[in-house]
């Protein structure tokens, strides 16, 4: 019997939006159990992630010997997650953050003060390092790779020092790194520092130092300059990819709500728009490109492709069916007051007038149970709505009783 095709999981970035991914994984586990398959078996031989998706990817990879249990542990963390477990919100830290806003936006004496103080970021993500140490047991990963529970884990980060987009990967078998225009792969032992680097949202969290080629470089969020999110999975040998997005791939022409711009944009709205460009746009473009390539390869006879590296890649995309900005607007009041004031609309942070208008930006920072729980429920519902496509993708019999 031929071995099943190498299946990859691709988890994109998006800060608190990554809770949606856990709901998707919960539904995948449900569908597999409903199909009567062996409990615990990991359906993904390759796992790749970016930003907060890298954290989920690593947590799943480090539990690859029991997929169901790993997903349950991730879900428990996300359902109980609070802002203070990801970044500091105590008064002294946030007063410093407010000062950083003024320094970044000011001129004259404030600019001179900014040069003197050299702030690294808006928020301090030191608590996240402690959370990762508990959530992601990297000491298990080499054994899981050696025992064949997983073929490869890859996480991506953006190198501020060189401007390159870098994929760090750890694989069961030796693999040649790849290099493309402004992006490269590096075989490395993945650590919590790589996850902090990959999830360092620009301006919001500080850059992380990593050693590359014997010297220290500084890295930020892997979603920056990520032009081909599916690339790592394909280079690592994937024949089919389940990609999970962090935002809707298309929007209705008449979309309206608290996210809709009316009048001159505020700083928070501009920042939210920029974040969406960083975190959401590249996956949709890459999916379209991959599907066009598959269509083109379908015009070539299989025997003509023999002996070449050309192969179609089966792709299943699961993305939110609702706009996450709108969901975030319903939960904006759950953010600590000082954070709401920082994100509030107006000429700058601090006036606290309309948190709903900054919902796009808030959605990346809303590590609160109401928001993450609703996103997880949406991820599960969206996946179960595609149950037939999911089962066909994995080659499972139709799930029963769901």
Coordinates of C-alpha atoms in Angstrom, one line a residue:
X1 CA 0.0 0.0 0.0
X2 CA 1.5 3.4 -0.9
X3 CA 2.2 5.8 1.9
X4 CA -0.2 8.7 2.4
X5 CA 0.9 12.0 0.9
X6 CA 2.9 14.3 3.1
X7 CA 0.4 16.6 4.7
X8 CA 1.3 20.0 6.1
X9 CA -0.4 22.4 8.4
X10 CA 0.1 26.1 7.8
X11 CA -0.8 28.5 10.6
X12 CA -0.6 32.2 9.8
X13 CA 0.0 35.2 12.1
X14 CA -2.4 37.6 13.8
X15 CA -1.8 37.9 17.5
X16 CA -4.9 37.1 19.5
X17 CA -6.7 36.2 16.2
X18 CA -4.7 32.9 16.3
X19 CA -7.3 31.6 18.8
X20 CA -9.3 30.8 15.6
X21 CA -6.7 28.2 14.6
X22 CA -7.2 26.2 17.8
X23 CA -11.0 26.0 17.1
X24 CA -10.1 24.6 13.6
X25 CA -7.8 22.0 15.1
X26 CA -10.5 21.0 17.6
X27 CA -12.9 20.4 14.8
X28 CA -10.2 18.4 12.8
X29 CA -9.7 16.2 15.9
X30 CA -13.5 15.7 16.2
X31 CA -13.9 14.8 12.5
X32 CA -11.1 12.3 12.7
X33 CA -12.6 10.6 15.7
X34 CA -16.0 10.7 14.0
X35 CA -14.4 8.9 11.1
X36 CA -13.5 6.0 13.4
X37 CA -9.7 6.5 13.1
X38 CA -7.1 5.7 15.8
X39 CA -7.2 8.2 18.6
X40 CA -4.2 10.5 19.1
X41 CA -2.5 10.0 15.7
X42 CA -1.0 13.2 14.3
X43 CA -2.5 13.9 10.8
X44 CA 0.2 16.4 9.9
X45 CA 3.8 15.3 9.1
X46 CA 4.9 18.9 8.5
X47 CA 3.8 21.8 10.6
X48 CA 4.7 25.4 9.8
X49 CA 3.7 28.7 11.5
X50 CA 4.2 32.4 11.6
X51 CA 3.9 34.9 14.4
X52 CA 1.2 33.7 16.9
X53 CA 0.7 30.8 14.4
X54 CA 4.3 29.8 15.1
X55 CA 3.4 29.4 18.8
X56 CA 0.4 27.2 18.0
X57 CA 2.5 25.2 15.4
X58 CA 5.3 24.6 18.0
X59 CA 2.9 23.6 20.7
X60 CA 1.2 21.1 18.4
X61 CA 4.5 19.8 17.1
X62 CA 5.7 19.2 20.7
X63 CA 2.7 17.0 21.3
X64 CA 2.8 15.2 17.9
X65 CA 2.6 11.8 19.6
X66 CA -0.9 12.5 20.8
X67 CA -2.7 15.0 18.5
X68 CA -5.9 15.0 20.5
X69 CA -4.2 15.7 23.8
X70 CA -2.0 18.4 22.3
X71 CA -5.1 20.2 20.9
X72 CA -6.9 19.9 24.2
X73 CA -3.9 21.5 26.0
X74 CA -3.7 24.3 23.5
X75 CA -7.5 24.9 23.8
X76 CA -7.2 25.1 27.6
X77 CA -4.5 27.7 27.4
X78 CA -6.3 29.9 24.9
X79 CA -9.7 29.6 26.8
X80 CA -8.0 30.9 30.0
X81 CA -5.6 33.4 28.4
X82 CA -5.5 36.9 29.8
X83 CA -3.7 40.0 28.6
X84 CA -1.3 40.0 31.5
X85 CA 0.0 36.6 30.5
X86 CA 1.2 38.1 27.1
X87 CA 2.2 41.6 27.9
X88 CA 2.5 43.9 30.9
X89 CA -0.4 46.1 31.7
X90 CA 0.6 47.3 35.2
X91 CA 0.4 51.1 35.6
X92 CA 4.1 51.8 35.5
X93 CA 4.6 49.7 32.3
X94 CA 1.6 51.4 30.6
X95 CA 2.6 54.9 31.7
X96 CA 5.9 54.2 30.0
X97 CA 4.0 52.9 26.9
X98 CA 1.9 56.1 26.8
X99 CA 5.1 58.1 27.0
X100 CA 6.5 56.1 24.1
X101 CA 3.5 57.0 21.9
X102 CA 4.1 60.7 22.7
X103 CA 7.8 60.3 21.9
X104 CA 7.2 58.5 18.6
X105 CA 4.6 61.1 17.5
X106 CA 6.2 64.2 19.0
X107 CA 8.7 66.7 17.6
X108 CA 11.3 69.1 18.9
X109 CA 12.1 68.5 22.6
X110 CA 10.1 65.3 22.5
X111 CA 12.1 64.0 19.6
X112 CA 15.3 64.8 21.5
X113 CA 14.0 62.9 24.5
X114 CA 13.1 59.9 22.2
X115 CA 16.6 59.8 20.9
X116 CA 17.9 59.9 24.4
X117 CA 15.6 57.1 25.8
X118 CA 15.5 54.9 22.6
X119 CA 12.3 53.0 23.4
X120 CA 12.3 49.5 21.9
X121 CA 8.6 48.9 21.6
X122 CA 5.1 50.0 22.8
X123 CA 4.5 47.0 25.0
X124 CA 6.6 44.7 27.1
X125 CA 6.0 41.0 26.2
X126 CA 8.1 39.6 29.0
X127 CA 5.1 37.6 30.3
X128 CA 4.8 35.8 27.0
X129 CA 8.3 34.3 27.5
X130 CA 7.1 32.7 30.7
X131 CA 3.9 31.4 29.0
X132 CA 5.9 29.8 26.2
X133 CA 8.1 28.0 28.6
X134 CA 5.0 26.3 30.0
X135 CA 3.1 25.9 26.8
X136 CA 5.8 24.6 24.4
X137 CA 8.0 21.8 25.8
X138 CA 10.8 22.0 23.1
X139 CA 12.8 19.3 24.9
X140 CA 10.3 16.7 23.5
X141 CA 10.7 17.8 19.8
X142 CA 14.0 15.9 18.9
X143 CA 12.6 12.6 20.2
X144 CA 9.3 13.1 18.4
X145 CA 11.2 13.8 15.1
X146 CA 13.4 10.8 15.6
X147 CA 10.5 8.5 16.4
X148 CA 8.7 9.6 13.2
X149 CA 5.7 11.3 14.8
X150 CA 6.7 14.4 12.8
X151 CA 8.9 15.1 9.8
X152 CA 9.5 18.8 10.2
X153 CA 8.6 22.0 12.1
X154 CA 9.2 25.4 10.6
X155 CA 8.7 28.9 12.0
X156 CA 9.4 32.2 10.3
X157 CA 10.7 35.6 11.4
X158 CA 11.8 38.8 9.7
X159 CA 15.5 39.8 10.1
X160 CA 15.7 43.5 10.9
X161 CA 19.4 43.3 10.5
X162 CA 19.5 42.0 6.9
X163 CA 15.9 42.7 5.7
X164 CA 15.4 39.0 4.8
X165 CA 12.5 36.8 5.6
X166 CA 13.9 33.8 7.4
X167 CA 12.4 30.3 7.9
X168 CA 14.0 28.3 10.7
X169 CA 13.3 24.6 10.4
X170 CA 14.0 21.4 12.4
X171 CA 13.6 18.2 10.4
X172 CA 13.7 14.5 11.0
X173 CA 16.1 14.0 8.0
X174 CA 18.9 16.3 6.8
X175 CA 17.5 18.8 4.3
X176 CA 19.2 21.4 2.2
X177 CA 18.1 24.9 3.1
X178 CA 16.6 27.0 0.3
X179 CA 17.2 30.6 -0.8
X180 CA 14.9 32.8 -2.8
X181 CA 14.8 36.5 -3.4
X182 CA 14.8 38.3 0.0
X183 CA 14.0 35.0 1.9
X184 CA 16.0 32.1 3.0
X185 CA 15.7 29.0 5.2
X186 CA 18.0 28.0 8.0
X187 CA 18.3 24.6 9.6
X188 CA 18.4 25.2 13.4
X189 CA 17.3 23.9 16.8
X190 CA 14.1 25.9 17.3
X191 CA 13.7 27.5 20.7
X192 CA 11.4 29.8 22.6
X193 CA 13.5 32.7 21.4
X194 CA 12.5 31.8 17.8
X195 CA 8.8 32.0 18.8
X196 CA 9.3 35.3 20.5
X197 CA 11.0 36.6 17.4
X198 CA 8.4 35.3 15.1
X199 CA 5.5 36.8 17.1
X200 CA 7.1 40.2 17.8
X201 CA 4.4 42.4 16.2
X202 CA 6.2 45.5 14.7
X203 CA 6.2 48.5 17.0
X204 CA 4.1 46.7 19.6
X205 CA 6.6 44.1 20.9
X206 CA 10.4 44.4 21.0
X207 CA 12.7 42.7 18.5
X208 CA 14.4 39.4 19.6
X209 CA 18.1 38.6 19.2
X210 CA 19.0 35.3 17.4
X211 CA 22.3 33.9 16.4
X212 CA 22.7 33.5 12.6
X213 CA 26.0 32.4 11.0
X214 CA 27.9 33.0 14.1
X215 CA 26.7 36.6 14.8
X216 CA 23.7 38.2 16.5
X217 CA 20.8 39.5 14.3
X218 CA 17.6 41.1 15.5
X219 CA 14.2 39.6 14.4
X220 CA 10.6 40.7 14.4
X221 CA 7.3 39.3 13.3
X222 CA 7.5 36.7 10.6
X223 CA 4.4 38.1 8.8
X224 CA 6.4 41.1 7.6
X225 CA 7.7 40.6 4.1
X226 CA 6.2 37.1 3.9
X227 CA 5.4 36.9 0.2
X228 CA 4.9 33.1 0.0
X229 CA 3.4 31.6 3.2
X230 CA 3.0 28.1 1.6
X231 CA 6.7 28.0 0.5
X232 CA 8.2 26.4 3.6
X233 CA 5.7 23.6 3.6
X234 CA 6.3 22.9 -0.1
X235 CA 10.1 23.0 0.3
X236 CA 9.8 20.6 3.3
X237 CA 8.1 18.1 1.0
X238 CA 4.3 18.7 1.5
X239 CA 2.0 17.3 -1.1
X240 CA -1.1 18.7 0.5
X241 CA -1.5 21.7 2.7
X242 CA -4.2 22.7 5.2
X243 CA -3.9 26.5 5.5
X244 CA -5.7 28.3 8.3
X245 CA -6.1 32.1 7.8
X246 CA -6.6 34.8 10.5
X247 CA -9.0 37.0 8.5
X248 CA -11.6 36.7 5.8
X249 CA -10.2 36.2 2.4
X250 CA -12.9 38.4 0.7
X251 CA -15.2 41.1 2.0
X252 CA -18.7 42.0 0.7
X253 CA -18.7 45.2 -1.4
X254 CA -21.3 46.7 1.0
X255 CA -19.5 45.7 4.2
X256 CA -20.5 48.1 7.0
X257 CA -19.9 48.2 10.7
X258 CA -17.6 49.6 13.3
X259 CA -14.6 48.8 11.1
X260 CA -15.9 50.8 8.2
X261 CA -14.1 54.1 7.7
X262 CA -16.2 57.2 7.9
X263 CA -14.3 60.5 7.6
X264 CA -10.6 61.0 8.2
X265 CA -8.9 57.9 9.6
X266 CA -7.5 57.9 13.1
X267 CA -4.0 56.8 14.0
X268 CA -5.5 53.5 15.4
X269 CA -7.5 52.9 12.2
X270 CA -4.3 53.5 10.1
X271 CA -2.4 51.1 12.4
X272 CA -5.1 48.5 12.1
X273 CA -5.1 48.8 8.3
X274 CA -1.3 48.4 8.3
X275 CA -1.6 45.3 10.5
X276 CA -4.1 43.8 8.2
X277 CA -1.7 44.4 5.3
X278 CA 1.1 42.6 7.2
X279 CA -0.9 39.7 8.6
X280 CA -3.8 39.0 6.2
X281 CA -3.0 39.8 2.6
X282 CA -0.1 37.5 1.7
X283 CA -2.0 34.2 2.3
X284 CA -4.8 35.1 -0.1
X285 CA -2.4 36.2 -2.8
X286 CA -0.3 33.0 -2.3
X287 CA -3.3 30.8 -2.4
X288 CA -4.4 32.3 -5.7
X289 CA -0.9 31.8 -7.1
X290 CA -0.8 28.2 -6.0
X291 CA -4.2 27.4 -7.5
X292 CA -3.1 29.0 -10.8
X293 CA 0.0 26.9 -10.8
X294 CA -2.0 23.8 -10.1
X295 CA -4.3 24.6 -13.0
X296 CA -1.4 25.1 -15.3
X297 CA 0.2 21.8 -14.2
X298 CA -3.1 20.1 -14.9
X299 CA -2.7 21.0 -18.6
X300 CA 0.6 19.0 -18.7
X301 CA 0.4 15.2 -19.0
X302 CA 1.6 13.4 -15.9
X303 CA 4.2 11.5 -17.9
X304 CA 5.6 14.8 -19.1
X305 CA 6.2 15.8 -15.5
X306 CA 8.0 12.6 -14.7
X307 CA 11.6 13.3 -13.9
X308 CA 10.9 17.0 -13.0
X309 CA 10.3 18.6 -9.7
X310 CA 6.9 19.9 -10.8
X311 CA 4.0 18.6 -8.8
X312 CA 0.5 19.9 -8.0
X313 CA -0.1 20.7 -4.4
X314 CA -3.5 19.9 -2.9
X315 CA -4.7 22.9 -0.8
X316 CA -7.6 23.3 1.6
X317 CA -8.1 26.8 3.0
X318 CA -10.1 27.4 6.2
X319 CA -10.6 31.1 7.1
X320 CA -13.0 33.0 9.2
X321 CA -16.5 33.4 7.8
X322 CA -17.1 36.5 9.9
X323 CA -15.0 39.6 10.0
X324 CA -12.8 39.4 13.1
X325 CA -12.7 43.2 13.5
X326 CA -16.5 43.1 14.1
X327 CA -16.1 40.4 16.8
X328 CA -13.3 42.4 18.4
X329 CA -15.5 45.5 18.6
X330 CA -17.9 43.5 20.8
X331 CA -15.1 42.7 23.2
X332 CA -13.0 45.8 23.2
X333 CA -14.2 46.8 26.7
X334 CA -12.4 43.6 28.0
X335 CA -9.0 45.2 27.3
X336 CA -7.4 46.9 30.4
X337 CA -8.4 50.6 30.5
X338 CA -4.9 51.9 29.9
X339 CA -4.7 49.8 26.7
X340 CA -8.1 51.0 25.5
X341 CA -7.0 54.6 26.0
X342 CA -3.8 53.8 24.0
X343 CA -5.9 52.4 21.1
X344 CA -8.7 54.9 21.3
X345 CA -9.5 57.1 18.3
X346 CA -8.7 60.8 17.9
X347 CA -5.5 62.6 17.1
X348 CA -3.5 60.2 19.2
X349 CA -3.9 57.6 21.9
X350 CA -5.2 58.5 25.3
X351 CA -8.6 60.1 24.9
X352 CA -10.6 56.9 25.2
X353 CA -13.6 58.0 23.0
X354 CA -14.4 55.1 20.7
X355 CA -12.7 51.7 21.2
X356 CA -14.9 50.2 18.5
X357 CA -13.2 52.4 15.8
X358 CA -9.9 50.8 16.8
X359 CA -11.2 47.3 16.7
X360 CA -8.9 46.2 13.9
X361 CA -5.8 47.0 15.9
X362 CA -7.4 45.8 19.2
X363 CA -8.1 42.4 17.6
X364 CA -4.4 41.6 17.6
X365 CA -4.0 42.4 21.3
X366 CA -7.3 41.1 22.7
X367 CA -6.0 38.1 24.7
X368 CA -9.1 37.8 26.7
X369 CA -11.4 34.8 27.2
X370 CA -14.5 36.3 25.7
X371 CA -12.8 37.2 22.4
X372 CA -10.6 34.1 22.1
X373 CA -13.5 31.9 23.1
X374 CA -15.7 33.3 20.4
X375 CA -12.9 32.9 17.8
X376 CA -12.4 29.3 18.8
X377 CA -16.1 28.6 18.4
X378 CA -16.0 30.3 15.0
X379 CA -13.0 28.2 13.9
X380 CA -14.8 25.0 15.0
X381 CA -18.0 26.0 13.2
X382 CA -16.2 27.0 10.0
X383 CA -14.4 23.7 9.9
X384 CA -17.4 21.6 10.5
X385 CA -19.2 23.5 7.8
X386 CA -16.6 22.1 5.4
X387 CA -16.6 18.6 7.0
X388 CA -17.0 16.8 3.7
X389 CA -14.1 18.8 2.1
X390 CA -11.9 18.1 5.2
X391 CA -12.6 14.4 5.2
X392 CA -11.8 14.2 1.4
X393 CA -8.6 16.2 2.0
X394 CA -7.3 13.7 4.6
X395 CA -8.8 10.7 2.8
X396 CA -11.0 9.9 5.8
X397 CA -14.5 8.3 5.6
X398 CA -17.3 10.8 6.3
X399 CA -17.5 11.6 10.0
X400 CA -20.6 10.3 11.8
X401 CA -22.6 12.0 14.5
X402 CA -21.3 15.6 14.1

